[in-house]
Coordinates of C-alpha atoms in Angstrom, one line a residue:
Chain A
M1 CA 0.0 0.0 0.0
T2 CA 2.8 2.4 1.0
N3 CA 4.7 1.6 -2.3
I4 CA 1.6 2.2 -4.3
K5 CA 1.0 5.5 -2.5
S6 CA 4.6 6.7 -3.0
S7 CA 4.4 5.6 -6.7
L8 CA 1.2 7.6 -7.2
C9 CA 2.6 10.6 -5.3
E10 CA 5.7 10.5 -7.5
A11 CA 3.6 10.3 -10.6
F12 CA 1.3 13.2 -9.5
C13 CA 3.7 15.5 -7.8
G14 CA 7.3 14.4 -9.0
A15 CA 7.3 16.8 -11.9
L16 CA 5.7 19.6 -9.9
E17 CA 7.9 22.8 -10.0
V18 CA 7.2 26.0 -8.2
N19 CA 9.2 29.1 -8.9
K20 CA 8.9 32.5 -7.4
V21 CA 8.2 35.3 -9.8
P22 CA 7.4 39.0 -9.2
A23 CA 3.6 38.4 -9.5
G24 CA 3.6 35.5 -7.2
Y25 CA 4.4 31.9 -8.0
A26 CA 4.9 30.1 -11.4
V27 CA 3.8 26.4 -11.2
S28 CA 4.7 23.7 -13.7
T29 CA 3.1 20.3 -13.8
G30 CA 3.9 16.9 -15.4
Q31 CA 1.1 17.3 -17.8
I32 CA 2.2 18.2 -21.4
G33 CA 0.1 21.0 -23.1
P34 CA -0.9 21.5 -26.7
D35 CA 2.4 23.1 -27.8
G36 CA 4.7 20.4 -26.2
D37 CA 5.5 22.4 -23.1
P38 CA 4.5 21.2 -19.6
I39 CA 1.2 22.8 -18.6
G40 CA 1.8 25.6 -16.1
F41 CA 0.0 28.3 -14.4
Y42 CA 0.5 31.2 -12.0
V43 CA -0.6 31.9 -8.5
V44 CA -0.8 35.6 -8.5
G45 CA -1.1 37.6 -5.3
P46 CA -1.7 38.4 -2.6
N47 CA -4.0 41.2 -3.4
D48 CA -5.2 43.9 -0.9
E49 CA -7.4 41.3 0.8
G50 CA -4.6 38.8 1.1
K51 CA -6.1 36.6 -1.6
Y52 CA -4.6 34.8 -4.6
R53 CA -6.0 33.9 -8.0
I54 CA -4.9 31.3 -10.4
Q55 CA -4.3 32.2 -14.0
D56 CA -2.4 31.5 -17.2
D57 CA -0.2 33.9 -19.1
G58 CA -2.8 34.9 -21.6
L59 CA -1.4 32.6 -24.3
Y60 CA -2.8 29.2 -23.5
M61 CA -5.9 29.7 -25.5
C62 CA -3.8 31.0 -28.3
A63 CA -2.0 27.7 -28.3
I64 CA -5.3 25.8 -28.3
E65 CA -6.6 28.0 -31.2
S66 CA -3.4 27.7 -33.1
A67 CA -3.6 23.9 -32.9
G68 CA -7.0 24.0 -34.6
G69 CA -9.3 24.6 -31.6
D70 CA -10.4 28.1 -32.5
L71 CA -13.6 29.5 -30.9
Q72 CA -15.1 30.8 -34.1
N73 CA -16.7 27.5 -34.3
K74 CA -20.0 27.5 -32.4
T75 CA -19.7 23.9 -31.1
R76 CA -16.3 24.6 -29.6
L77 CA -17.3 28.0 -28.2
A78 CA -20.3 26.3 -26.4
T79 CA -18.0 23.7 -25.0
F80 CA -15.4 26.2 -23.9
T81 CA -18.2 28.3 -22.2
S82 CA -19.6 25.3 -20.5
L83 CA -16.1 24.2 -19.1
C84 CA -15.5 27.8 -17.9
D85 CA -18.8 27.6 -16.0
E86 CA -18.1 24.2 -14.6
Y87 CA -14.6 25.1 -13.3
G88 CA -15.2 28.7 -12.2
V89 CA -12.8 30.2 -14.7
H90 CA -13.3 33.2 -16.9
R91 CA -11.4 34.6 -19.8
E92 CA -10.5 38.3 -19.3
E93 CA -11.9 40.2 -22.2
D94 CA -8.9 42.6 -22.7
T95 CA -6.1 40.3 -22.0
G96 CA -7.3 36.9 -22.9
E97 CA -6.0 35.5 -19.6
L98 CA -7.8 32.6 -18.1
V99 CA -8.4 33.4 -14.4
T100 CA -10.1 32.0 -11.3
A101 CA -11.8 34.0 -8.5
A102 CA -9.4 35.1 -5.7
V103 CA -9.1 32.7 -2.9
G104 CA -7.5 32.7 0.5
S105 CA -4.0 30.9 0.9
E106 CA -5.7 27.9 2.5
A107 CA -7.7 27.3 -0.7
I108 CA -4.9 27.7 -3.3
G109 CA -4.3 23.9 -3.5
A110 CA -7.9 23.1 -4.3
S111 CA -8.3 26.0 -6.6
A112 CA -5.0 25.1 -8.5
L113 CA -6.1 21.5 -9.0
R114 CA -9.4 22.7 -10.5
F115 CA -7.6 25.2 -12.7
L116 CA -5.2 22.4 -13.9
S117 CA -8.2 20.1 -14.7
F118 CA -9.7 22.9 -16.6
L119 CA -6.5 23.5 -18.7
I120 CA -6.3 19.8 -19.5
R121 CA -10.0 19.5 -20.4
I122 CA -10.0 22.5 -22.8
Q123 CA -7.3 20.7 -24.8
D124 CA -10.3 18.6 -26.0
L125 CA -11.1 21.6 -28.1
V126 CA -8.2 20.7 -30.3
W127 CA -9.3 17.1 -30.3
M128 CA -12.7 18.2 -31.4
S129 CA -11.2 19.7 -34.5
T130 CA -9.5 16.6 -35.6
E131 CA -12.0 14.1 -34.3
R132 CA -14.7 13.1 -36.7
A133 CA -17.2 15.3 -35.0
V134 CA -19.6 15.8 -37.8
S135 CA -21.0 19.2 -36.8
T136 CA -17.5 20.6 -36.1
F137 CA -16.2 19.5 -39.5
R138 CA -19.2 20.8 -41.3
D139 CA -19.1 24.1 -39.4
D140 CA -15.4 24.7 -40.2
A141 CA -15.6 23.7 -43.8
T142 CA -18.8 25.7 -44.5
K143 CA -17.4 28.7 -42.7
M144 CA -14.2 28.6 -44.7
L145 CA -16.0 28.2 -48.0
K146 CA -18.2 31.1 -47.2
D147 CA -15.1 33.2 -46.4
L148 CA -13.4 32.2 -49.6
I149 CA -16.3 32.6 -51.9
G150 CA -18.0 35.6 -50.4
D151 CA -20.8 37.0 -52.5
K152 CA -19.4 35.4 -55.8
A153 CA -21.8 32.5 -55.4
R154 CA -24.7 31.3 -53.4
I155 CA -24.1 28.5 -50.9
V156 CA -27.1 26.5 -49.9
S157 CA -27.6 23.5 -47.5
D158 CA -29.3 20.2 -48.5
Y159 CA -29.0 21.1 -52.2
V160 CA -31.0 19.3 -54.8
V161 CA -29.4 19.6 -58.2
S162 CA -32.7 19.2 -60.1
P163 CA -36.2 17.9 -59.3
G164 CA -35.4 14.6 -60.8
L165 CA -32.4 14.1 -58.4
Q166 CA -34.1 15.0 -55.1
E167 CA -33.5 11.5 -53.7
V168 CA -29.9 12.4 -53.3
P169 CA -29.4 15.9 -51.8
A170 CA -25.9 17.2 -51.4
D171 CA -24.8 18.7 -48.1
L172 CA -24.1 22.0 -49.7
G173 CA -24.7 23.5 -53.1
I174 CA -22.5 26.2 -54.5
I175 CA -24.1 28.1 -57.4
A176 CA -22.3 30.8 -59.3
D177 CA -23.7 32.7 -62.3
G178 CA -22.8 31.1 -65.6
R179 CA -21.1 28.0 -64.1
P180 CA -22.3 24.4 -63.4
P181 CA -23.4 24.1 -59.8
V182 CA -21.2 22.3 -57.3
A183 CA -22.9 19.5 -55.2
L184 CA -20.7 19.1 -52.2
F185 CA -20.8 16.1 -49.9
F186 CA -19.0 15.9 -46.6
G187 CA -17.3 12.5 -46.9
L188 CA -17.6 11.2 -43.4
S189 CA -18.3 7.6 -44.3
D190 CA -18.4 5.1 -47.1
A191 CA -22.1 5.5 -47.3
R192 CA -21.9 9.2 -47.9
L193 CA -19.4 8.7 -50.6
M194 CA -21.6 6.2 -52.2
E195 CA -24.4 8.8 -52.3
A196 CA -22.1 11.2 -54.0
L197 CA -21.2 8.6 -56.6
L198 CA -24.9 7.9 -57.1
L199 CA -25.7 11.5 -57.7
Q200 CA -22.8 11.8 -60.2
A201 CA -24.0 8.7 -62.1
W202 CA -27.7 9.9 -62.2
A203 CA -26.7 13.4 -63.2
Q204 CA -24.6 12.1 -66.1
Q205 CA -27.5 9.8 -67.1
R206 CA -29.9 12.7 -67.1
R207 CA -27.3 15.1 -68.8
E208 CA -27.6 17.4 -65.8
E209 CA -24.5 19.6 -65.7
C210 CA -23.1 19.7 -62.2
A211 CA -19.8 19.0 -60.4
V212 CA -20.0 16.5 -57.6
I213 CA -17.3 16.9 -54.9
A214 CA -16.7 14.9 -51.8
L215 CA -14.7 16.7 -49.1
L216 CA -13.0 14.2 -46.8
E217 CA -12.2 15.3 -43.3
T218 CA -9.1 13.2 -43.3
E219 CA -7.5 10.6 -45.6
G220 CA -8.9 7.9 -43.3
A221 CA -12.5 9.1 -43.4
A222 CA -13.5 6.3 -45.9
S223 CA -12.1 3.0 -46.9
T224 CA -9.3 2.8 -49.4
K225 CA -11.6 1.1 -52.0
M226 CA -14.3 3.8 -51.7
R227 CA -11.7 6.6 -51.9
Q228 CA -10.4 5.0 -55.0
R229 CA -13.9 4.9 -56.6
A230 CA -14.5 8.5 -55.5
N231 CA -11.2 9.7 -57.0
N232 CA -11.9 7.9 -60.3
H233 CA -15.5 9.2 -60.8
L234 CA -16.1 12.4 -58.8
T235 CA -15.0 15.8 -60.0
A236 CA -12.7 16.1 -57.0
V237 CA -12.1 14.5 -53.6
P238 CA -10.0 17.0 -51.5
N239 CA -8.9 16.3 -48.0
F240 CA -9.7 19.0 -45.4
R241 CA -7.7 18.6 -42.2
G242 CA -4.2 20.0 -42.3
E243 CA -4.8 21.7 -45.7
E244 CA -8.1 23.4 -45.0
R245 CA -7.7 26.4 -47.1
A246 CA -6.2 24.5 -50.1
A247 CA -9.1 22.0 -49.9
C248 CA -11.7 24.7 -49.9
A249 CA -9.9 26.6 -52.6
R250 CA -10.1 23.5 -54.8
I251 CA -13.9 23.5 -54.3
A252 CA -14.2 27.3 -54.8
R253 CA -12.1 27.0 -58.0
E254 CA -14.6 24.4 -59.4
A255 CA -17.5 26.6 -58.5
L256 CA -16.2 29.9 -59.7
G257 CA -13.9 28.9 -62.5
F258 CA -11.0 30.7 -60.8
D259 CA -9.1 30.5 -57.5
P260 CA -10.4 33.2 -55.1
T261 CA -7.3 32.9 -53.0
L262 CA -5.3 34.4 -55.9
Q263 CA -7.5 37.4 -56.3
Chain B
M1 CA 14.1 26.1 -46.0
R2 CA 15.3 24.7 -42.8
V3 CA 15.0 26.8 -39.7
K4 CA 18.7 26.5 -39.0
A5 CA 19.5 27.8 -42.5
V6 CA 17.4 30.9 -41.9
I7 CA 19.1 31.6 -38.6
A8 CA 22.5 31.1 -40.1
A9 CA 21.8 33.1 -43.3
E10 CA 23.2 36.6 -43.7
K11 CA 20.4 39.1 -42.9
Q12 CA 19.3 42.6 -43.8
I13 CA 17.2 44.3 -41.2
V14 CA 14.4 46.2 -43.0
D15 CA 12.8 47.6 -39.9
A16 CA 14.1 47.2 -36.4
G17 CA 10.8 48.1 -34.9
A18 CA 10.4 49.7 -31.5
W19 CA 9.2 48.5 -28.2
K20 CA 5.6 49.1 -27.6
D21 CA 3.0 48.7 -24.8
G22 CA -0.6 47.9 -25.2
K23 CA -2.4 45.1 -27.1
M24 CA -0.5 44.2 -30.2
P25 CA -2.6 44.9 -33.3
N26 CA -2.9 41.9 -35.7
V27 CA -1.3 43.8 -38.5
A28 CA 2.0 43.9 -36.6
F29 CA 2.3 40.1 -37.0
P30 CA -0.5 39.1 -39.4
L31 CA -1.8 35.6 -38.9
S32 CA -4.7 34.7 -41.1
K33 CA -6.0 31.7 -39.2
S34 CA -5.5 32.6 -35.5
T35 CA -5.1 35.6 -33.4
L36 CA -2.0 36.0 -31.4
N37 CA -3.2 37.7 -28.3
V38 CA -0.2 39.7 -27.1
N39 CA -2.1 41.5 -24.5
A40 CA -1.4 44.8 -22.8
N41 CA 0.6 43.2 -20.0
Y42 CA 3.4 42.4 -22.5
R43 CA 6.1 44.7 -24.0
W44 CA 6.5 43.7 -27.6
R45 CA 8.6 44.6 -30.7
C46 CA 8.6 43.3 -34.3
I47 CA 11.8 43.2 -36.3
H48 CA 11.4 42.8 -40.1
F49 CA 14.3 41.4 -42.0
T50 CA 15.2 39.6 -45.2
A51 CA 17.4 36.6 -45.5
A52 CA 18.2 34.2 -48.4
G53 CA 15.6 35.7 -50.6
G54 CA 12.9 35.5 -48.1
S55 CA 11.1 38.1 -46.0
Y56 CA 10.7 37.4 -42.2
R57 CA 9.4 39.0 -39.0
L58 CA 10.7 38.3 -35.6
L59 CA 8.2 39.1 -32.9
V60 CA 9.7 39.5 -29.4
F61 CA 7.3 39.9 -26.4
Y62 CA 7.9 39.6 -22.7
R63 CA 6.5 40.4 -19.3
L64 CA 8.6 40.5 -16.2
D65 CA 5.9 40.0 -13.6
L66 CA 5.5 36.3 -14.8
H67 CA 9.0 35.8 -16.1
K68 CA 7.8 35.1 -19.6
C69 CA 9.5 35.9 -23.0
N70 CA 8.6 34.6 -26.4
M71 CA 10.2 35.1 -29.8
Y72 CA 8.2 34.1 -32.8
L73 CA 10.1 33.8 -36.2
G74 CA 7.5 34.3 -39.0
R75 CA 8.0 34.0 -42.7
H76 CA 6.0 35.9 -45.2
D77 CA 4.4 33.5 -47.7
G78 CA 2.8 36.1 -50.0
K79 CA 0.1 37.7 -48.0
I80 CA 0.1 35.0 -45.4
M81 CA 2.6 34.7 -42.5
T82 CA 3.8 31.3 -41.3
V83 CA 5.5 30.9 -37.9
I84 CA 8.5 28.7 -38.5
A85 CA 10.1 28.7 -35.1
R86 CA 9.5 29.9 -31.5
F87 CA 12.1 30.6 -28.9
E88 CA 10.6 30.7 -25.4
W89 CA 11.1 31.0 -21.7
H90 CA 8.3 30.4 -19.2
G91 CA 8.5 31.2 -15.6
T92 CA 6.6 28.0 -14.9
H93 CA 9.3 25.7 -16.3
E94 CA 12.7 27.3 -16.6
G95 CA 15.0 26.9 -19.5
W96 CA 15.2 28.6 -22.9
H97 CA 13.9 26.3 -25.6
F98 CA 13.0 26.3 -29.3
H99 CA 9.8 24.9 -30.9
V100 CA 10.5 24.0 -34.5
P101 CA 8.7 21.9 -37.1
K102 CA 9.1 18.2 -36.7
D103 CA 11.7 17.8 -39.4
C104 CA 13.0 21.3 -38.9
D105 CA 11.7 22.2 -42.4
D106 CA 8.2 23.0 -43.5
T107 CA 6.7 19.7 -42.4
G108 CA 3.6 20.2 -40.3
L109 CA 3.6 24.0 -40.6
V110 CA 0.3 25.7 -41.1
A111 CA 0.2 29.0 -42.9
G112 CA -1.4 31.7 -40.9
R113 CA -1.1 29.9 -37.5
T114 CA 1.4 29.8 -34.8
G115 CA 1.0 26.0 -34.5
G116 CA 2.8 23.3 -36.3
C117 CA 6.1 23.7 -34.4
E118 CA 5.8 20.3 -32.8
K119 CA 9.4 19.6 -32.0
R120 CA 10.8 21.0 -28.7
L121 CA 14.5 21.5 -28.3
P122 CA 15.6 20.5 -25.8
Q123 CA 12.7 18.2 -24.9
C124 CA 10.7 18.7 -21.7
F125 CA 12.5 17.6 -18.5
E126 CA 15.8 17.4 -20.3
H127 CA 18.8 19.5 -19.5
H128 CA 18.6 23.0 -20.9
R129 CA 21.9 24.7 -21.6
K130 CA 20.6 28.1 -21.0
S131 CA 18.9 28.0 -17.7
S132 CA 18.6 31.6 -16.6
F133 CA 16.0 34.0 -17.7
G134 CA 18.3 36.9 -18.4
V135 CA 15.6 39.3 -19.6
T136 CA 15.4 42.3 -17.3
S137 CA 14.7 45.1 -19.7
D138 CA 13.9 46.1 -23.3
E139 CA 17.5 46.2 -24.1
S140 CA 18.4 42.7 -22.8
A141 CA 15.4 41.2 -24.6
Y142 CA 16.4 42.9 -27.8
M143 CA 20.0 41.8 -27.5
L144 CA 18.9 38.2 -26.8
A145 CA 16.8 38.2 -29.9
L146 CA 19.5 39.7 -32.1
N147 CA 22.0 37.2 -30.9
T148 CA 19.8 34.1 -30.9
F149 CA 18.5 34.7 -34.4
R150 CA 21.9 36.0 -35.5
L151 CA 20.6 39.4 -36.6
A152 CA 23.8 40.6 -35.1
K153 CA 27.2 39.1 -34.5
P154 CA 26.6 36.7 -31.6
S155 CA 28.2 37.6 -28.3
K156 CA 29.4 35.1 -25.8
Q157 CA 26.9 36.3 -23.2
F158 CA 23.9 35.2 -25.3
D159 CA 25.1 32.1 -27.0
L160 CA 22.7 30.0 -29.1
V161 CA 20.8 27.3 -27.2
M162 CA 20.1 25.3 -30.3
Q163 CA 23.1 23.7 -32.2

C-alpha cells in the first residue's frame, strides 16, 4: 500500500515545480500541453485582501486555437463556455487571460487543481477539431468556403441539383452565375461517398450539368476502395484537415472557374 | 528552407521596430488563421528582416511579472505569414527552448497559424543549456533576440541554445 501510494505521489507530484516570480508563483506540472510544453499556471497575489488567484499567461488559448481549436466554431465555443462555468474560470476580455476568482491561501491547492483540470480539459477543443465530430467538420468547412467565396456565389444547404435528383441531396450546393453548380458532400463515411457517386451517375445519365465533390475530413475518413472509386469518378475529392484552405480553394475553383485565394 | 539555415543566413534588417505597450494589433504580426493575443501586459517589438531571398518578421514579447518571454520567427508567404520557429522562456518551467517543425523544415507548418512547431529543443524535463531568464529590460530582450537569431554578430553572453 505504501509503495503504491509513493508511486502515485511521485507520478502526480514528481514533476511539480514552483518558482517565485514577481507576480507570485509560477507552477509547472507533469502534464504536457498542446504546444509540447508542460502545462503551467501562475498563482498571482496576494491582493489587498490577502487573496490569490490562479491564472495563465494569456497565451494558453492562443496555443489551443493555433492547434486548430479556435472558438469561431459554435460547437467549440459552447464547449469552452460550459467548461469555464463548470470550473469557475473566466477569460478576461482585454487580456485573454484565463483566471479564477481570488481565494485565501488555504484554498490555493484546491483552486489550482481545479484550474489544472480545466486546462487539461480545454485541450479537448483541439481534439474536437481533428476528431470526426460531424458538426465541427461541417461548421469549419462551411465557414471557410463562405469566407473564400463571399458573394461570388450562393451557398445553400441540402442542395438538390434538379427535381429529378431529389433523392440524393448534397450537403451543400455552390451556385455561381454562368457556371455548373457544385454539389458538395461531406465525406464522413463510405455510405456518404456512395451517395455522391450515385448523384454523379444519375446526373450524367440525365445530362444534368453539375460538379460533384466529396470533401473528406481526413484521408482515413473512408475505406481505401471507396476513396479509389470516388477519386476515379467524382469531380474532386479534396482532404480537409491540415490543408483546410487549399481543400476549400479547390472546391471554390470548381464553383467559380477561378481560384479566389489568388484574387 | 530549414530553420537553422534561416538563422545562419546573412540578414538585412528592413525595420528594427520599436518597443511598444498595449495590445498588439494583428497587423504587426499578421496571422490569417489565428489571433496571437499579445495583451497589454506584455512589451512587444517586431523586427522585419530579409534573408536568403525570403522576408521574415521576428516578434519579441515579454513580461517581467510572470518571467515570460517569447520570440516568434514568422516567414512571409505572399500575404500569409507562417510561424516557422519559436524561442521561449516560461516562468513555470525554466530553460530557454525552441519549438520548431518536426523535421526542422516546412513539415507540419500551417500557414497563418502559430502552431505546427511540434518539436521542442531540448525536450521537456531534459537539461537546458541556457537556464537563466536573463531578460530584465527592453535592451536585454532585444540583445537576446538579435544574438539568438543572428541578426547581429553573436556575443558570448547570449550564446545560441540550439546547435
